[in-house]
Amino acid sequence: MMKLATYAALVGSAAAFAPAQTGRSVTSVSETKADLEVLAAKANPVVKFFDPLNLAEAEFWGTSNEATIGFLRESEVKHGRVAMAAFVGYIVHANGITWPWPMTLSGEPFPAVSNAPEAWDAIPEAAKWQIMLFVGFLEAWRESQSGTHYMKGGKVGYYPPFDAKYIPGGALNLYNPFPRKDIAVMTDEQKEKRLVAEINNGRLAMLGIFGFISEGATEGAVPALKGVISHYDGDVMAPFADSIFPSLAALN
């Protein structure tokens, strides 16, 4: 995930994405380099289009350039949203904020930690797998229930709602979970403004969470955060204490 987030961040303006739709109407999908250049100028009038790796002209896995741009834009929307949640989550854990109820059915409380990686290390392995499997389910739902795929002209950033067929009594739209009329009736201009805001917020959040992690791993790596982010002794690239794969020593 960390490598993918770095990859998506490098794409910059070339992988601009769109927010999820709230109804049948959709915002046009940028699928060419020219469209990305226009959107990039709106997202950042100073830097504008920035694609040092020339990804906007690539053709991944033998697909078309349009399909590749769709993939890159979808990658950015996912990583941007995850990074926004991670940034807030890191702050929450760093301030010792937890739910008031026990963490496990046995009554075990939430761990008292000083940063988010320590909180992850402290929860049971079963809890980690529950989180990973839930994220996998969300990803599978998006890929299988969104109609036209984002690499084939489908809506980038769209997440299909869980309708009454799956949730008795009503639907659940993760983009508008508490149905707000102002969101449901947004004009095209408002959608465009929110599009640009989400692009910038996601990119900033990716830089922010990497700043937290870097400072926690190497004190002084981010001078502005020195003394603010507590040191983390673990390995942020090893999310599980016990790998599901056998070690090389066990195979000998």
mmCIF file of C-alpha atoms in Angstrom:
data_model
loop_
_atom_site.group_PDB
_atom_site.id
_atom_site.type_symbol
_atom_site.label_atom_id
_atom_site.label_comp_id
_atom_site.label_asym_id
_atom_site.label_seq_id
_atom_site.Cartn_x
_atom_site.Cartn_y
_atom_site.Cartn_z
ATOM 1 C CA MET A 1 0.000 0.000 0.000
ATOM 2 C CA MET A 2 2.827 2.395 0.870
ATOM 3 C CA LYS A 3 4.486 1.850 -2.525
ATOM 4 C CA LEU A 4 1.205 2.335 -4.345
ATOM 5 C CA ALA A 5 0.542 5.560 -2.461
ATOM 6 C CA THR A 6 3.977 6.893 -3.442
ATOM 7 C CA TYR A 7 3.322 5.856 -7.031
ATOM 8 C CA ALA A 8 -0.024 7.628 -7.082
ATOM 9 C CA ALA A 9 1.467 10.766 -5.543
ATOM 10 C CA LEU A 10 4.131 10.922 -8.268
ATOM 11 C CA VAL A 11 1.444 10.885 -10.907
ATOM 12 C CA GLY A 12 0.381 14.298 -9.563
ATOM 13 C CA SER A 13 -1.896 16.209 -11.826
ATOM 14 C CA ALA A 14 -1.860 13.466 -14.437
ATOM 15 C CA ALA A 15 -3.938 11.219 -12.230
ATOM 16 C CA ALA A 16 -6.639 13.663 -11.200
ATOM 17 C CA PHE A 17 -9.814 12.025 -9.976
ATOM 18 C CA ALA A 18 -13.498 12.724 -9.531
ATOM 19 C CA PRO A 19 -15.707 12.415 -6.446
ATOM 20 C CA ALA A 20 -18.364 9.729 -6.235
ATOM 21 C CA GLN A 21 -21.663 10.476 -7.916
ATOM 22 C CA THR A 22 -24.767 10.926 -5.811
ATOM 23 C CA GLY A 23 -27.438 10.161 -8.377
ATOM 24 C CA ARG A 24 -27.878 9.321 -12.022
ATOM 25 C CA SER A 25 -26.096 12.471 -13.203
ATOM 26 C CA VAL A 26 -22.344 12.263 -13.591
ATOM 27 C CA THR A 27 -19.401 14.609 -14.014
ATOM 28 C CA SER A 28 -17.461 14.122 -17.259
ATOM 29 C CA VAL A 29 -14.444 11.854 -17.002
ATOM 30 C CA SER A 30 -11.078 13.195 -18.157
ATOM 31 C CA GLU A 31 -9.486 10.465 -20.267
ATOM 32 C CA THR A 32 -6.865 12.271 -22.338
ATOM 33 C CA LYS A 33 -3.686 14.143 -21.518
ATOM 34 C CA ALA A 34 -5.270 17.378 -22.753
ATOM 35 C CA ASP A 35 -8.180 16.952 -20.344
ATOM 36 C CA LEU A 36 -5.753 16.284 -17.495
ATOM 37 C CA GLU A 37 -3.799 19.434 -18.290
ATOM 38 C CA VAL A 38 -6.965 21.512 -18.026
ATOM 39 C CA LEU A 39 -7.972 19.880 -14.734
ATOM 40 C CA ALA A 40 -4.427 20.213 -13.358
ATOM 41 C CA ALA A 41 -4.472 23.969 -13.923
ATOM 42 C CA LYS A 42 -7.679 24.217 -11.904
ATOM 43 C CA ALA A 43 -6.279 22.080 -9.077
ATOM 44 C CA ASN A 44 -3.007 23.994 -8.838
ATOM 45 C CA PRO A 45 -2.715 27.204 -10.911
ATOM 46 C CA VAL A 46 0.951 27.562 -9.897
ATOM 47 C CA VAL A 47 2.355 24.099 -10.656
ATOM 48 C CA LYS A 48 -0.295 23.160 -13.217
ATOM 49 C CA PHE A 49 0.406 19.933 -15.118
ATOM 50 C CA PHE A 50 3.226 17.941 -13.515
ATOM 51 C CA ASP A 51 4.037 14.487 -14.878
ATOM 52 C CA PRO A 52 7.810 13.838 -14.586
ATOM 53 C CA LEU A 53 7.372 10.113 -15.296
ATOM 54 C CA ASN A 54 5.290 10.786 -18.412
ATOM 55 C CA LEU A 55 2.583 8.457 -17.124
ATOM 56 C CA ALA A 56 -0.149 10.386 -18.923
ATOM 57 C CA GLU A 57 1.115 8.920 -22.191
ATOM 58 C CA ALA A 58 1.647 5.366 -20.936
ATOM 59 C CA GLU A 59 -0.264 2.258 -21.940
ATOM 60 C CA PHE A 60 -0.201 -0.229 -19.058
ATOM 61 C CA TRP A 61 -0.557 -3.981 -19.650
ATOM 62 C CA GLY A 62 -1.135 -3.534 -23.358
ATOM 63 C CA THR A 63 -4.251 -1.401 -22.851
ATOM 64 C CA SER A 64 -5.016 1.994 -24.359
ATOM 65 C CA ASN A 65 -3.808 5.341 -23.086
ATOM 66 C CA GLU A 66 -7.374 6.209 -22.040
ATOM 67 C CA ALA A 67 -7.623 3.008 -19.977
ATOM 68 C CA THR A 68 -4.277 3.733 -18.332
ATOM 69 C CA ILE A 69 -5.342 7.243 -17.376
ATOM 70 C CA GLY A 70 -8.544 5.797 -15.916
ATOM 71 C CA PHE A 71 -6.476 3.397 -13.815
ATOM 72 C CA LEU A 72 -4.145 6.145 -12.593
ATOM 73 C CA ARG A 73 -7.009 8.448 -11.681
ATOM 74 C CA GLU A 74 -8.826 5.676 -9.821
ATOM 75 C CA SER A 75 -5.586 4.860 -7.979
ATOM 76 C CA GLU A 76 -5.265 8.453 -6.856
ATOM 77 C CA VAL A 77 -8.823 8.759 -5.620
ATOM 78 C CA LYS A 78 -8.449 5.585 -3.553
ATOM 79 C CA HIS A 79 -5.098 6.494 -2.092
ATOM 80 C CA GLY A 80 -6.166 10.066 -1.472
ATOM 81 C CA ARG A 81 -9.243 8.984 0.462
ATOM 82 C CA VAL A 82 -7.302 6.377 2.433
ATOM 83 C CA ALA A 83 -4.625 8.960 3.211
ATOM 84 C CA MET A 84 -7.211 11.454 4.476
ATOM 85 C CA ALA A 85 -8.607 8.814 6.826
ATOM 86 C CA ALA A 86 -5.093 7.770 7.871
ATOM 87 C CA PHE A 87 -4.055 11.364 8.605
ATOM 88 C CA VAL A 88 -7.025 11.915 10.898
ATOM 89 C CA GLY A 89 -6.577 8.464 12.451
ATOM 90 C CA TYR A 90 -2.940 9.135 13.254
ATOM 91 C CA ILE A 91 -3.866 12.337 15.085
ATOM 92 C CA VAL A 92 -6.623 10.538 16.988
ATOM 93 C CA HIS A 93 -4.280 7.789 18.219
ATOM 94 C CA ALA A 94 -1.455 10.232 18.974
ATOM 95 C CA ASN A 95 -3.808 12.008 21.359
ATOM 96 C CA GLY A 96 -4.927 8.819 23.089
ATOM 97 C CA ILE A 97 -8.521 9.025 21.859
ATOM 98 C CA THR A 98 -10.338 5.659 21.844
ATOM 99 C CA TRP A 99 -13.857 4.314 21.914
ATOM 100 C CA PRO A 100 -15.334 4.144 25.438
ATOM 101 C CA TRP A 101 -16.223 0.444 25.174
ATOM 102 C CA PRO A 102 -13.885 -2.595 25.339
ATOM 103 C CA MET A 103 -11.883 -3.496 22.240
ATOM 104 C CA THR A 104 -12.622 -7.228 22.379
ATOM 105 C CA LEU A 105 -15.503 -9.433 23.498
ATOM 106 C CA SER A 106 -13.330 -10.651 26.364
ATOM 107 C CA GLY A 107 -13.273 -7.103 27.750
ATOM 108 C CA GLU A 108 -9.738 -6.156 26.706
ATOM 109 C CA PRO A 109 -9.482 -2.340 26.496
ATOM 110 C CA PHE A 110 -8.090 -0.371 23.613
ATOM 111 C CA PRO A 111 -4.303 0.048 23.904
ATOM 112 C CA ALA A 112 -2.814 3.232 25.333
ATOM 113 C CA VAL A 113 -0.309 4.377 22.708
ATOM 114 C CA SER A 114 1.404 7.531 21.506
ATOM 115 C CA ASN A 115 1.095 6.983 17.753
ATOM 116 C CA ALA A 116 -0.935 5.054 15.198
ATOM 117 C CA PRO A 117 1.637 2.356 14.285
ATOM 118 C CA GLU A 118 1.867 1.376 17.958
ATOM 119 C CA ALA A 119 -1.918 1.025 18.062
ATOM 120 C CA TRP A 120 -1.830 -1.308 15.070
ATOM 121 C CA ASP A 121 0.905 -3.430 16.670
ATOM 122 C CA ALA A 122 -1.071 -3.669 19.912
ATOM 123 C CA ILE A 123 -4.335 -5.035 18.502
ATOM 124 C CA PRO A 124 -4.822 -8.812 18.134
ATOM 125 C CA GLU A 125 -3.834 -10.510 14.879
ATOM 126 C CA ALA A 126 -7.453 -11.555 14.400
ATOM 127 C CA ALA A 127 -8.493 -7.897 14.478
ATOM 128 C CA LYS A 128 -5.897 -7.022 11.858
ATOM 129 C CA TRP A 129 -7.235 -9.709 9.549
ATOM 130 C CA GLN A 130 -10.790 -8.513 10.077
ATOM 131 C CA ILE A 131 -9.753 -5.028 8.979
ATOM 132 C CA MET A 132 -7.846 -6.307 5.954
ATOM 133 C CA LEU A 133 -10.679 -8.589 4.859
ATOM 134 C CA PHE A 134 -13.219 -5.786 5.251
ATOM 135 C CA VAL A 135 -11.104 -3.497 3.069
ATOM 136 C CA GLY A 136 -10.814 -6.333 0.559
ATOM 137 C CA PHE A 137 -14.592 -6.687 0.526
ATOM 138 C CA LEU A 138 -15.039 -2.966 -0.123
ATOM 139 C CA GLU A 139 -12.582 -3.174 -3.002
ATOM 140 C CA ALA A 140 -14.312 -6.223 -4.492
ATOM 141 C CA TRP A 141 -17.696 -4.492 -4.189
ATOM 142 C CA ARG A 142 -16.458 -1.440 -6.023
ATOM 143 C CA GLU A 143 -14.942 -3.524 -8.826
ATOM 144 C CA SER A 144 -17.945 -5.807 -9.308
ATOM 145 C CA GLN A 145 -20.950 -3.524 -8.734
ATOM 146 C CA SER A 146 -20.051 -0.288 -10.501
ATOM 147 C CA GLY A 147 -21.245 -1.072 -13.993
ATOM 148 C CA THR A 148 -18.819 0.164 -16.630
ATOM 149 C CA HIS A 149 -15.243 -0.214 -15.384
ATOM 150 C CA TYR A 150 -13.206 2.931 -14.797
ATOM 151 C CA MET A 151 -10.625 1.689 -17.309
ATOM 152 C CA LYS A 152 -13.353 1.437 -19.947
ATOM 153 C CA GLY A 153 -14.928 4.873 -19.569
ATOM 154 C CA GLY A 154 -16.704 4.275 -16.246
ATOM 155 C CA LYS A 155 -16.983 6.812 -13.449
ATOM 156 C CA VAL A 156 -13.648 7.309 -11.689
ATOM 157 C CA GLY A 157 -13.994 7.492 -7.902
ATOM 158 C CA TYR A 158 -17.572 6.210 -7.908
ATOM 159 C CA TYR A 159 -18.507 3.798 -5.139
ATOM 160 C CA PRO A 160 -21.718 1.790 -5.618
ATOM 161 C CA PRO A 161 -24.232 2.129 -2.773
ATOM 162 C CA PHE A 162 -25.628 -0.788 -0.814
ATOM 163 C CA ASP A 163 -29.304 -0.677 -1.709
ATOM 164 C CA ALA A 164 -32.295 -2.170 0.104
ATOM 165 C CA LYS A 165 -31.629 -5.518 -1.526
ATOM 166 C CA TYR A 166 -28.555 -5.874 0.674
ATOM 167 C CA ILE A 167 -29.459 -3.720 3.672
ATOM 168 C CA PRO A 168 -33.052 -4.326 4.825
ATOM 169 C CA GLY A 169 -34.907 -1.110 5.476
ATOM 170 C CA GLY A 170 -32.895 1.224 3.325
ATOM 171 C CA ALA A 171 -29.805 1.979 1.302
ATOM 172 C CA LEU A 172 -26.317 3.047 2.353
ATOM 173 C CA ASN A 173 -24.426 5.453 0.131
ATOM 174 C CA LEU A 174 -20.901 5.882 1.473
ATOM 175 C CA TYR A 175 -20.538 9.208 -0.341
ATOM 176 C CA ASN A 176 -23.668 10.564 1.329
ATOM 177 C CA PRO A 177 -24.312 8.200 4.281
ATOM 178 C CA PHE A 178 -26.590 10.630 6.097
ATOM 179 C CA PRO A 179 -28.717 11.757 3.141
ATOM 180 C CA ARG A 180 -28.213 15.488 2.788
ATOM 181 C CA LYS A 181 -30.430 17.313 0.355
ATOM 182 C CA ASP A 182 -27.751 19.892 -0.441
ATOM 183 C CA ILE A 183 -25.477 17.105 -1.718
ATOM 184 C CA ALA A 184 -28.232 15.405 -3.678
ATOM 185 C CA VAL A 185 -29.079 18.597 -5.600
ATOM 186 C CA MET A 186 -25.594 19.939 -6.281
ATOM 187 C CA THR A 187 -25.111 21.815 -9.539
ATOM 188 C CA ASP A 188 -22.383 20.924 -12.037
ATOM 189 C CA GLU A 189 -20.397 23.939 -10.875
ATOM 190 C CA GLN A 190 -20.551 22.770 -7.263
ATOM 191 C CA LYS A 191 -19.487 19.271 -8.268
ATOM 192 C CA GLU A 192 -16.542 20.702 -10.178
ATOM 193 C CA LYS A 193 -15.475 22.732 -7.132
ATOM 194 C CA ARG A 194 -15.698 19.671 -4.886
ATOM 195 C CA LEU A 195 -13.727 17.699 -7.473
ATOM 196 C CA VAL A 196 -10.813 20.123 -7.287
ATOM 197 C CA ALA A 197 -11.015 20.230 -3.476
ATOM 198 C CA GLU A 198 -10.858 16.443 -3.244
ATOM 199 C CA ILE A 199 -7.856 16.303 -5.562
ATOM 200 C CA ASN A 200 -5.917 18.773 -3.425
ATOM 201 C CA ASN A 201 -7.020 17.349 -0.077
ATOM 202 C CA GLY A 202 -6.074 13.817 -1.107
ATOM 203 C CA ARG A 203 -2.648 14.827 -2.353
ATOM 204 C CA LEU A 204 -1.940 16.875 0.743
ATOM 205 C CA ALA A 205 -3.065 14.010 2.973
ATOM 206 C CA MET A 206 -0.691 11.593 1.207
ATOM 207 C CA LEU A 207 2.202 13.936 1.890
ATOM 208 C CA GLY A 208 0.982 14.486 5.451
ATOM 209 C CA ILE A 209 0.713 10.827 6.457
ATOM 210 C CA PHE A 210 4.117 10.083 4.936
ATOM 211 C CA GLY A 211 5.493 12.992 6.959
ATOM 212 C CA PHE A 212 4.085 11.497 10.164
ATOM 213 C CA ILE A 213 5.452 8.038 9.382
ATOM 214 C CA SER A 214 8.871 9.337 8.314
ATOM 215 C CA GLU A 215 9.317 11.443 11.433
ATOM 216 C CA GLY A 216 8.177 8.572 13.640
ATOM 217 C CA ALA A 217 10.680 6.186 12.053
ATOM 218 C CA THR A 218 13.600 8.638 11.846
ATOM 219 C CA GLU A 219 13.592 11.535 14.276
ATOM 220 C CA GLY A 220 14.409 14.785 12.527
ATOM 221 C CA ALA A 221 13.455 13.472 9.075
ATOM 222 C CA VAL A 222 10.734 16.127 8.988
ATOM 223 C CA PRO A 223 12.133 19.153 10.890
ATOM 224 C CA ALA A 224 8.705 20.768 11.291
ATOM 225 C CA LEU A 225 7.470 17.661 13.142
ATOM 226 C CA LYS A 226 10.493 17.123 15.372
ATOM 227 C CA GLY A 227 9.298 16.759 18.936
ATOM 228 C CA VAL A 228 5.686 16.605 17.793
ATOM 229 C CA ILE A 229 5.565 13.024 16.478
ATOM 230 C CA SER A 230 6.745 10.391 18.949
ATOM 231 C CA HIS A 231 9.326 7.812 17.862
ATOM 232 C CA TYR A 232 8.162 4.432 16.611
ATOM 233 C CA ASP A 233 10.507 1.468 17.132
ATOM 234 C CA GLY A 234 8.639 -0.982 14.923
ATOM 235 C CA ASP A 235 8.664 -1.546 11.178
ATOM 236 C CA VAL A 236 5.898 0.283 9.319
ATOM 237 C CA MET A 237 6.464 -1.991 6.319
ATOM 238 C CA ALA A 238 5.712 -5.141 8.331
ATOM 239 C CA PRO A 239 2.018 -4.889 9.276
ATOM 240 C CA PHE A 240 1.793 -8.429 10.648
ATOM 241 C CA ALA A 241 3.912 -9.838 13.448
ATOM 242 C CA ASP A 242 3.546 -13.357 12.047
ATOM 243 C CA SER A 243 3.592 -13.781 8.297
ATOM 244 C CA ILE A 244 1.048 -16.115 6.697
ATOM 245 C CA PHE A 245 3.885 -17.352 4.471
ATOM 246 C CA PRO A 246 6.404 -19.907 5.752
ATOM 247 C CA SER A 247 9.880 -18.585 6.472
ATOM 248 C CA LEU A 248 12.828 -19.721 4.390
ATOM 249 C CA ALA A 249 14.293 -21.425 7.434
ATOM 250 C CA ALA A 250 11.166 -23.540 7.863
ATOM 251 C CA LEU A 251 11.451 -24.769 4.287
ATOM 252 C CA ASN A 252 14.961 -26.191 4.795
#
